[in-house]
PDB file of C-alpha atoms in Angstrom:
ATOM      1  CA  ALA V   1      -6.150  -9.044  13.386  1.00  0.00           C
ATOM      2  CA  GLN V   2      -7.033  -5.750  11.801  1.00  0.00           C
ATOM      3  CA  SER V   3      -9.342  -5.115   8.854  1.00  0.00           C
ATOM      4  CA  VAL V   4     -10.607  -2.184   6.807  1.00  0.00           C
ATOM      5  CA  THR V   5     -13.895  -1.648   5.009  1.00  0.00           C
ATOM      6  CA  GLN V   6     -14.385   1.086   2.452  1.00  0.00           C
ATOM      7  CA  LEU V   7     -17.992   1.752   1.577  1.00  0.00           C
ATOM      8  CA  GLY V   8     -18.482   2.306  -2.126  1.00  0.00           C
ATOM      9  CA  SER V   9     -16.025   1.016  -4.696  1.00  0.00           C
ATOM     10  CA  HIS V  10     -16.844   3.946  -7.001  1.00  0.00           C
ATOM     11  CA  VAL V  11     -17.793   7.530  -6.209  1.00  0.00           C
ATOM     12  CA  SER V  12     -18.724  10.154  -8.774  1.00  0.00           C
ATOM     13  CA  VAL V  13     -18.632  13.835  -7.815  1.00  0.00           C
ATOM     14  CA  SER V  14     -18.979  17.070  -9.707  1.00  0.00           C
ATOM     15  CA  GLU V  15     -16.052  19.455  -9.842  1.00  0.00           C
ATOM     16  CA  GLY V  16     -16.327  21.807  -6.874  1.00  0.00           C
ATOM     17  CA  ALA V  17     -18.517  19.442  -4.854  1.00  0.00           C
ATOM     18  CA  LEU V  18     -17.680  17.779  -1.557  1.00  0.00           C
ATOM     19  CA  VAL V  19     -15.703  14.555  -1.690  1.00  0.00           C
ATOM     20  CA  LEU V  20     -16.530  12.067   1.086  1.00  0.00           C
ATOM     21  CA  LEU V  21     -14.909   8.647   1.166  1.00  0.00           C
ATOM     22  CA  ARG V  22     -15.892   6.311   3.975  1.00  0.00           C
ATOM     23  CA  CYS V  23     -13.548   4.016   5.881  1.00  0.00           C
ATOM     24  CA  ASN V  24     -14.279   1.819   8.877  1.00  0.00           C
ATOM     25  CA  TYR V  25     -11.688  -0.318  10.573  1.00  0.00           C
ATOM     26  CA  SER V  26     -11.439  -3.015  13.170  1.00  0.00           C
ATOM     27  CA  SER V  27      -8.458  -3.364  15.427  1.00  0.00           C
ATOM     28  CA  SER V  28      -7.875  -4.907  18.817  1.00  0.00           C
ATOM     29  CA  VAL V  29      -5.415  -2.168  19.767  1.00  0.00           C
ATOM     30  CA  PRO V  30      -5.260   1.575  19.049  1.00  0.00           C
ATOM     31  CA  PRO V  31      -4.632   1.791  15.338  1.00  0.00           C
ATOM     32  CA  TYR V  32      -2.454   3.806  13.049  1.00  0.00           C
ATOM     33  CA  LEU V  33      -4.656   4.922  10.138  1.00  0.00           C
ATOM     34  CA  PHE V  34      -3.705   6.032   6.671  1.00  0.00           C
ATOM     35  CA  TRP V  35      -5.149   7.188   3.389  1.00  0.00           C
ATOM     36  CA  TYR V  36      -3.151   6.511   0.250  1.00  0.00           C
ATOM     37  CA  VAL V  37      -3.939   7.711  -3.278  1.00  0.00           C
ATOM     38  CA  GLN V  38      -3.113   5.871  -6.486  1.00  0.00           C
ATOM     39  CA  TYR V  39      -3.210   7.764  -9.760  1.00  0.00           C
ATOM     40  CA  PRO V  40      -3.524   5.721 -12.965  1.00  0.00           C
ATOM     41  CA  ASN V  41      -0.475   3.567 -13.627  1.00  0.00           C
ATOM     42  CA  GLN V  42       1.336   4.919 -10.593  1.00  0.00           C
ATOM     43  CA  GLY V  43       2.294   3.743  -7.139  1.00  0.00           C
ATOM     44  CA  LEU V  44       0.744   4.525  -3.778  1.00  0.00           C
ATOM     45  CA  GLN V  45       1.222   7.996  -2.364  1.00  0.00           C
ATOM     46  CA  LEU V  46       0.465   8.913   1.228  1.00  0.00           C
ATOM     47  CA  LEU V  47      -2.321  11.492   1.584  1.00  0.00           C
ATOM     48  CA  LEU V  48      -2.449  11.651   5.369  1.00  0.00           C
ATOM     49  CA  LYS V  49      -2.018   9.622   8.517  1.00  0.00           C
ATOM     50  CA  TYR V  50      -3.299   9.400  12.068  1.00  0.00           C
ATOM     51  CA  THR V  51      -1.143   8.007  14.844  1.00  0.00           C
ATOM     52  CA  THR V  52      -1.902   9.819  18.093  1.00  0.00           C
ATOM     53  CA  GLY V  53      -3.019  13.259  19.183  1.00  0.00           C
ATOM     54  CA  ALA V  54      -5.419  15.464  17.228  1.00  0.00           C
ATOM     55  CA  THR V  55      -8.207  13.423  15.693  1.00  0.00           C
ATOM     56  CA  LEU V  56      -8.661  15.754  12.707  1.00  0.00           C
ATOM     57  CA  VAL V  57      -5.767  15.209  10.360  1.00  0.00           C
ATOM     58  CA  LYS V  58      -4.910  17.384   7.398  1.00  0.00           C
ATOM     59  CA  GLY V  59      -3.088  15.986   4.402  1.00  0.00           C
ATOM     60  CA  ILE V  60      -1.892  16.978   0.986  1.00  0.00           C
ATOM     61  CA  ASN V  61      -4.041  18.407  -1.807  1.00  0.00           C
ATOM     62  CA  GLY V  62      -6.668  19.800   0.591  1.00  0.00           C
ATOM     63  CA  PHE V  63      -7.780  16.440   1.991  1.00  0.00           C
ATOM     64  CA  GLU V  64      -8.508  15.817   5.640  1.00  0.00           C
ATOM     65  CA  ALA V  65      -9.777  12.915   7.720  1.00  0.00           C
ATOM     66  CA  GLU V  66     -11.213  12.566  11.181  1.00  0.00           C
ATOM     67  CA  PHE V  67     -10.527   9.653  13.499  1.00  0.00           C
ATOM     68  CA  LYS V  68     -13.646   8.715  15.441  1.00  0.00           C
ATOM     69  CA  LYS V  69     -12.869   5.971  17.902  1.00  0.00           C
ATOM     70  CA  SER V  70     -16.486   5.482  18.967  1.00  0.00           C
ATOM     71  CA  GLU V  71     -17.491   4.864  15.357  1.00  0.00           C
ATOM     72  CA  THR V  72     -14.259   3.064  14.375  1.00  0.00           C
ATOM     73  CA  SER V  73     -14.155   5.346  11.369  1.00  0.00           C
ATOM     74  CA  PHE V  74     -11.601   7.412   9.484  1.00  0.00           C
ATOM     75  CA  HIS V  75     -13.545   9.088   6.691  1.00  0.00           C
ATOM     76  CA  LEU V  76     -11.722  11.201   4.111  1.00  0.00           C
ATOM     77  CA  THR V  77     -13.110  14.519   2.924  1.00  0.00           C
ATOM     78  CA  LYS V  78     -12.258  17.379   0.614  1.00  0.00           C
ATOM     79  CA  PRO V  79     -14.560  20.419   0.488  1.00  0.00           C
ATOM     80  CA  SER V  80     -14.216  21.065  -3.232  1.00  0.00           C
ATOM     81  CA  ALA V  81     -13.281  18.398  -5.784  1.00  0.00           C
ATOM     82  CA  HIS V  82     -10.851  19.150  -8.564  1.00  0.00           C
ATOM     83  CA  MET V  83     -10.433  17.245 -11.802  1.00  0.00           C
ATOM     84  CA  SER V  84      -6.965  16.200 -10.640  1.00  0.00           C
ATOM     85  CA  ASP V  85      -8.525  14.315  -7.703  1.00  0.00           C
ATOM     86  CA  ALA V  86      -9.652  11.540 -10.031  1.00  0.00           C
ATOM     87  CA  ALA V  87      -7.823   8.516  -8.681  1.00  0.00           C
ATOM     88  CA  GLU V  88      -8.248   5.481  -6.480  1.00  0.00           C
ATOM     89  CA  TYR V  89      -8.111   6.001  -2.731  1.00  0.00           C
ATOM     90  CA  PHE V  90      -7.140   3.361  -0.214  1.00  0.00           C
ATOM     91  CA  CYS V  91      -7.691   3.415   3.526  1.00  0.00           C
ATOM     92  CA  ALA V  92      -5.208   1.355   5.534  1.00  0.00           C
ATOM     93  CA  VAL V  93      -4.615   0.348   9.148  1.00  0.00           C
ATOM     94  CA  SER V  94      -1.569  -0.748  11.088  1.00  0.00           C
ATOM     95  CA  VAL V  95      -1.263  -1.651  14.737  1.00  0.00           C
ATOM     96  CA  THR V  96       2.293  -0.649  15.403  1.00  0.00           C
ATOM     97  CA  ALA V  97       5.331   0.781  13.701  1.00  0.00           C
ATOM     98  CA  GLY V  98       7.082  -1.832  11.605  1.00  0.00           C
ATOM     99  CA  ASN V  99       3.887  -3.795  11.260  1.00  0.00           C
ATOM    100  CA  LYS V 100       2.237  -4.427   7.893  1.00  0.00           C
ATOM    101  CA  LEU V 101      -0.497  -2.192   6.541  1.00  0.00           C
ATOM    102  CA  THR V 102      -3.870  -3.778   5.880  1.00  0.00           C
ATOM    103  CA  PHE V 103      -5.711  -2.062   3.047  1.00  0.00           C
ATOM    104  CA  GLY V 104      -9.360  -1.578   2.299  1.00  0.00           C
ATOM    105  CA  GLY V 105     -10.781  -2.451  -1.077  1.00  0.00           C
ATOM    106  CA  GLY V 106     -10.282   1.029  -2.478  1.00  0.00           C
ATOM    107  CA  THR V 107     -12.665   3.684  -3.778  1.00  0.00           C
ATOM    108  CA  ARG V 108     -12.296   4.970  -7.296  1.00  0.00           C
ATOM    109  CA  VAL V 109     -13.215   8.653  -7.584  1.00  0.00           C
ATOM    110  CA  LEU V 110     -14.527  10.091 -10.823  1.00  0.00           C
ATOM    111  CA  VAL V 111     -14.767  13.885 -11.079  1.00  0.00           C
ATOM    112  CA  LYS V 112     -17.273  15.267 -13.568  1.00  0.00           C
ATOM    113  CA  PRO V 113     -16.805  18.736 -15.063  1.00  0.00           C
TER     114      PRO V 113
ATOM    115  CA  GLU X   1      13.641  13.216  -1.705  1.00  0.00           C
ATOM    116  CA  PRO X   2      14.566   9.579  -1.047  1.00  0.00           C
ATOM    117  CA  GLU X   3      12.333   7.075  -2.770  1.00  0.00           C
ATOM    118  CA  VAL X   4      11.784   3.363  -3.216  1.00  0.00           C
ATOM    119  CA  THR X   5      12.727   2.212  -6.705  1.00  0.00           C
ATOM    120  CA  GLN X   6      11.583  -0.959  -8.434  1.00  0.00           C
ATOM    121  CA  THR X   7      12.727  -2.787 -11.543  1.00  0.00           C
ATOM    122  CA  PRO X   8      11.500  -3.824 -13.992  1.00  0.00           C
ATOM    123  CA  SER X   9       8.461  -1.614 -14.411  1.00  0.00           C
ATOM    124  CA  HIS X  10       6.830  -4.281 -16.564  1.00  0.00           C
ATOM    125  CA  GLN X  11       7.754  -7.914 -17.183  1.00  0.00           C
ATOM    126  CA  VAL X  12       6.050 -10.416 -19.424  1.00  0.00           C
ATOM    127  CA  THR X  13       6.833 -14.073 -18.826  1.00  0.00           C
ATOM    128  CA  GLN X  14       5.628 -17.516 -19.770  1.00  0.00           C
ATOM    129  CA  MET X  15       3.819 -19.701 -17.262  1.00  0.00           C
ATOM    130  CA  GLY X  16       6.270 -21.857 -15.346  1.00  0.00           C
ATOM    131  CA  GLN X  17       9.176 -19.446 -15.671  1.00  0.00           C
ATOM    132  CA  GLU X  18      11.036 -17.934 -12.735  1.00  0.00           C
ATOM    133  CA  VAL X  19      10.755 -14.211 -12.161  1.00  0.00           C
ATOM    134  CA  ILE X  20      12.783 -11.926  -9.931  1.00  0.00           C
ATOM    135  CA  LEU X  21      11.454  -8.491  -9.063  1.00  0.00           C
ATOM    136  CA  ARG X  22      13.930  -6.045  -7.634  1.00  0.00           C
ATOM    137  CA  CYS X  23      13.554  -3.194  -5.193  1.00  0.00           C
ATOM    138  CA  VAL X  24      15.906  -0.643  -3.706  1.00  0.00           C
ATOM    139  CA  PRO X  25      14.344   0.568  -0.440  1.00  0.00           C
ATOM    140  CA  ILE X  26      15.094   3.924   1.137  1.00  0.00           C
ATOM    141  CA  SER X  27      18.601   3.633   2.474  1.00  0.00           C
ATOM    142  CA  ASN X  28      18.117   4.058   6.223  1.00  0.00           C
ATOM    143  CA  HIS X  29      14.905   2.061   6.475  1.00  0.00           C
ATOM    144  CA  LEU X  30      14.724  -1.101   8.531  1.00  0.00           C
ATOM    145  CA  TYR X  31      11.524  -2.837   7.427  1.00  0.00           C
ATOM    146  CA  PHE X  32      10.772  -4.067   3.935  1.00  0.00           C
ATOM    147  CA  TYR X  33       7.578  -5.342   2.386  1.00  0.00           C
ATOM    148  CA  TRP X  34       6.071  -6.766  -0.765  1.00  0.00           C
ATOM    149  CA  TYR X  35       2.446  -6.237  -1.689  1.00  0.00           C
ATOM    150  CA  ARG X  36       0.526  -7.196  -4.800  1.00  0.00           C
ATOM    151  CA  GLN X  37      -2.508  -5.773  -6.544  1.00  0.00           C
ATOM    152  CA  ILE X  38      -4.361  -7.905  -9.044  1.00  0.00           C
ATOM    153  CA  LEU X  39      -5.988  -5.685 -11.676  1.00  0.00           C
ATOM    154  CA  GLY X  40      -9.070  -4.007 -10.261  1.00  0.00           C
ATOM    155  CA  GLN X  41      -8.648  -5.513  -6.809  1.00  0.00           C
ATOM    156  CA  LYS X  42      -7.337  -4.456  -3.422  1.00  0.00           C
ATOM    157  CA  VAL X  43      -3.714  -4.141  -2.375  1.00  0.00           C
ATOM    158  CA  GLU X  44      -2.742  -7.376  -0.622  1.00  0.00           C
ATOM    159  CA  PHE X  45       0.111  -7.959   1.814  1.00  0.00           C
ATOM    160  CA  LEU X  46       2.569 -10.658   0.831  1.00  0.00           C
ATOM    161  CA  VAL X  47       5.526 -10.522   3.189  1.00  0.00           C
ATOM    162  CA  SER X  48       7.485  -8.324   5.568  1.00  0.00           C
ATOM    163  CA  PHE X  49      11.208  -8.549   6.221  1.00  0.00           C
ATOM    164  CA  TYR X  50      13.261  -7.249   9.122  1.00  0.00           C
ATOM    165  CA  ASN X  51      16.743  -7.941  10.405  1.00  0.00           C
ATOM    166  CA  ASN X  52      17.469 -10.227   7.457  1.00  0.00           C
ATOM    167  CA  GLU X  53      14.555 -12.531   7.972  1.00  0.00           C
ATOM    168  CA  ILE X  54      10.863 -12.783   7.212  1.00  0.00           C
ATOM    169  CA  SER X  55       8.872 -11.259  10.065  1.00  0.00           C
ATOM    170  CA  GLU X  56       5.408 -12.029   8.707  1.00  0.00           C
ATOM    171  CA  LYS X  57       3.893 -13.562   5.573  1.00  0.00           C
ATOM    172  CA  SER X  58       0.391 -14.005   4.269  1.00  0.00           C
ATOM    173  CA  GLU X  59      -1.265 -17.176   3.022  1.00  0.00           C
ATOM    174  CA  ILE X  60      -0.601 -15.940  -0.518  1.00  0.00           C
ATOM    175  CA  PHE X  61       3.154 -16.186   0.103  1.00  0.00           C
ATOM    176  CA  ASP X  62       3.511 -19.926  -0.453  1.00  0.00           C
ATOM    177  CA  ASP X  63       6.554 -22.014  -1.322  1.00  0.00           C
ATOM    178  CA  GLN X  64       6.663 -20.531  -4.817  1.00  0.00           C
ATOM    179  CA  PHE X  65       7.651 -17.171  -3.369  1.00  0.00           C
ATOM    180  CA  SER X  66      10.877 -16.138  -1.687  1.00  0.00           C
ATOM    181  CA  VAL X  67      12.510 -12.887  -0.660  1.00  0.00           C
ATOM    182  CA  GLU X  68      16.108 -11.971  -0.240  1.00  0.00           C
ATOM    183  CA  ARG X  69      18.271  -9.028   0.676  1.00  0.00           C
ATOM    184  CA  PRO X  70      21.442 -10.103  -1.098  1.00  0.00           C
ATOM    185  CA  ASP X  71      23.415  -6.962  -0.310  1.00  0.00           C
ATOM    186  CA  GLY X  72      22.965  -3.762   1.653  1.00  0.00           C
ATOM    187  CA  SER X  73      20.659  -2.127  -0.854  1.00  0.00           C
ATOM    188  CA  ASN X  74      18.528  -4.555  -2.867  1.00  0.00           C
ATOM    189  CA  PHE X  75      15.423  -6.421  -1.741  1.00  0.00           C
ATOM    190  CA  THR X  76      14.138  -9.035  -4.168  1.00  0.00           C
ATOM    191  CA  LEU X  77      10.984 -11.070  -4.639  1.00  0.00           C
ATOM    192  CA  LYS X  78      11.354 -14.337  -6.532  1.00  0.00           C
ATOM    193  CA  ILE X  79       8.496 -16.332  -7.957  1.00  0.00           C
ATOM    194  CA  ARG X  80       9.852 -19.787  -8.704  1.00  0.00           C
ATOM    195  CA  SER X  81       7.345 -21.084 -11.244  1.00  0.00           C
ATOM    196  CA  THR X  82       4.872 -18.451 -12.327  1.00  0.00           C
ATOM    197  CA  LYS X  83       1.179 -19.167 -12.754  1.00  0.00           C
ATOM    198  CA  LEU X  84      -1.419 -17.205 -14.685  1.00  0.00           C
ATOM    199  CA  GLU X  85      -2.903 -15.963 -11.421  1.00  0.00           C
ATOM    200  CA  ASP X  86       0.416 -14.366 -10.452  1.00  0.00           C
ATOM    201  CA  SER X  87      -0.279 -11.642 -12.990  1.00  0.00           C
ATOM    202  CA  ALA X  88      -0.494  -8.476 -10.916  1.00  0.00           C
ATOM    203  CA  MET X  89       1.229  -5.268  -9.939  1.00  0.00           C
ATOM    204  CA  TYR X  90       3.808  -5.934  -7.250  1.00  0.00           C
ATOM    205  CA  PHE X  91       4.684  -3.109  -4.887  1.00  0.00           C
ATOM    206  CA  CYS X  92       7.742  -2.906  -2.718  1.00  0.00           C
ATOM    207  CA  ALA X  93       7.634  -0.735   0.391  1.00  0.00           C
ATOM    208  CA  SER X  94       9.955   0.220   3.199  1.00  0.00           C
ATOM    209  CA  SER X  95       9.658   1.918   6.559  1.00  0.00           C
ATOM    210  CA  GLY X  96      11.430   2.562   9.813  1.00  0.00           C
ATOM    211  CA  ASP X  97      13.689   5.539   9.466  1.00  0.00           C
ATOM    212  CA  PRO X  98      14.235   7.357  12.760  1.00  0.00           C
ATOM    213  CA  GLU X  99      11.815  10.164  11.884  1.00  0.00           C
ATOM    214  CA  THR X 100       8.824   8.080  10.817  1.00  0.00           C
ATOM    215  CA  LEU X 101       9.476   4.929  12.826  1.00  0.00           C
ATOM    216  CA  ASN X 102       6.720   5.720  15.294  1.00  0.00           C
ATOM    217  CA  THR X 103       4.109   6.542  12.668  1.00  0.00           C
ATOM    218  CA  GLY X 104       3.939   3.219  10.878  1.00  0.00           C
ATOM    219  CA  GLU X 105       4.048   4.944   7.485  1.00  0.00           C
ATOM    220  CA  LEU X 106       5.159   2.822   4.552  1.00  0.00           C
ATOM    221  CA  PHE X 107       6.866   4.297   1.512  1.00  0.00           C
ATOM    222  CA  PHE X 108       5.926   2.569  -1.717  1.00  0.00           C
ATOM    223  CA  GLY X 109       7.672   2.141  -5.022  1.00  0.00           C
ATOM    224  CA  GLU X 110       5.978   2.673  -8.371  1.00  0.00           C
ATOM    225  CA  GLY X 111       5.367  -1.034  -8.791  1.00  0.00           C
ATOM    226  CA  SER X 112       6.390  -3.812 -11.168  1.00  0.00           C
ATOM    227  CA  ARG X 113       3.663  -5.098 -13.436  1.00  0.00           C
ATOM    228  CA  LEU X 114       3.967  -8.834 -14.033  1.00  0.00           C
ATOM    229  CA  THR X 115       2.073 -10.428 -16.892  1.00  0.00           C
ATOM    230  CA  VAL X 116       2.103 -14.226 -17.064  1.00  0.00           C
ATOM    231  CA  LEU X 117       1.074 -15.733 -20.393  1.00  0.00           C
TER     232      LEU X 117
END
């Protein structure tokens, strides 16, 4: 069975500062990894995904994540935070297409002016 | 762009009442899912559905829950006798179109907020 751990339920960053959200996973087979974003009172929107190939994945809104197999990690970063990045971010893992996603606990990002 | 749609966006019901949440998945998708998110908590898997039958369900998905695909477009979640602890946001998702089948990506609806009084 797969699982996801997100370190830090809340992160506060200043506008223009680096955003770093941590995600570690466990999976018995090579995983598919995802980051979803949830803005207040909205659904889940895909930010980026890793399936195979290049381990550095670029997504929407300037976010990127790097798959590190040796560390079982898939941390999300953005070089410069914007006020519009305030949202909750969920890391998720799947083991094959058509399989369920297992989500981490989420990290709520607050951006200070 | 195709999207998953859910109705109602918000439903308030009395404890013990039956509730049906409706979803229209993306038309050429093959896999369908329900998730729930209790306020302030993580997104939890309830059930997945493929080829007109449940393919996997979690321990949350007990006998009070059922899913159905009554026609070619709708995918419903029924809660037979609601409890206070069923209050949550329920998300429908679909996946499996030819382009994204190999990526495992799920496409989510905006959610249906259920409040049980």
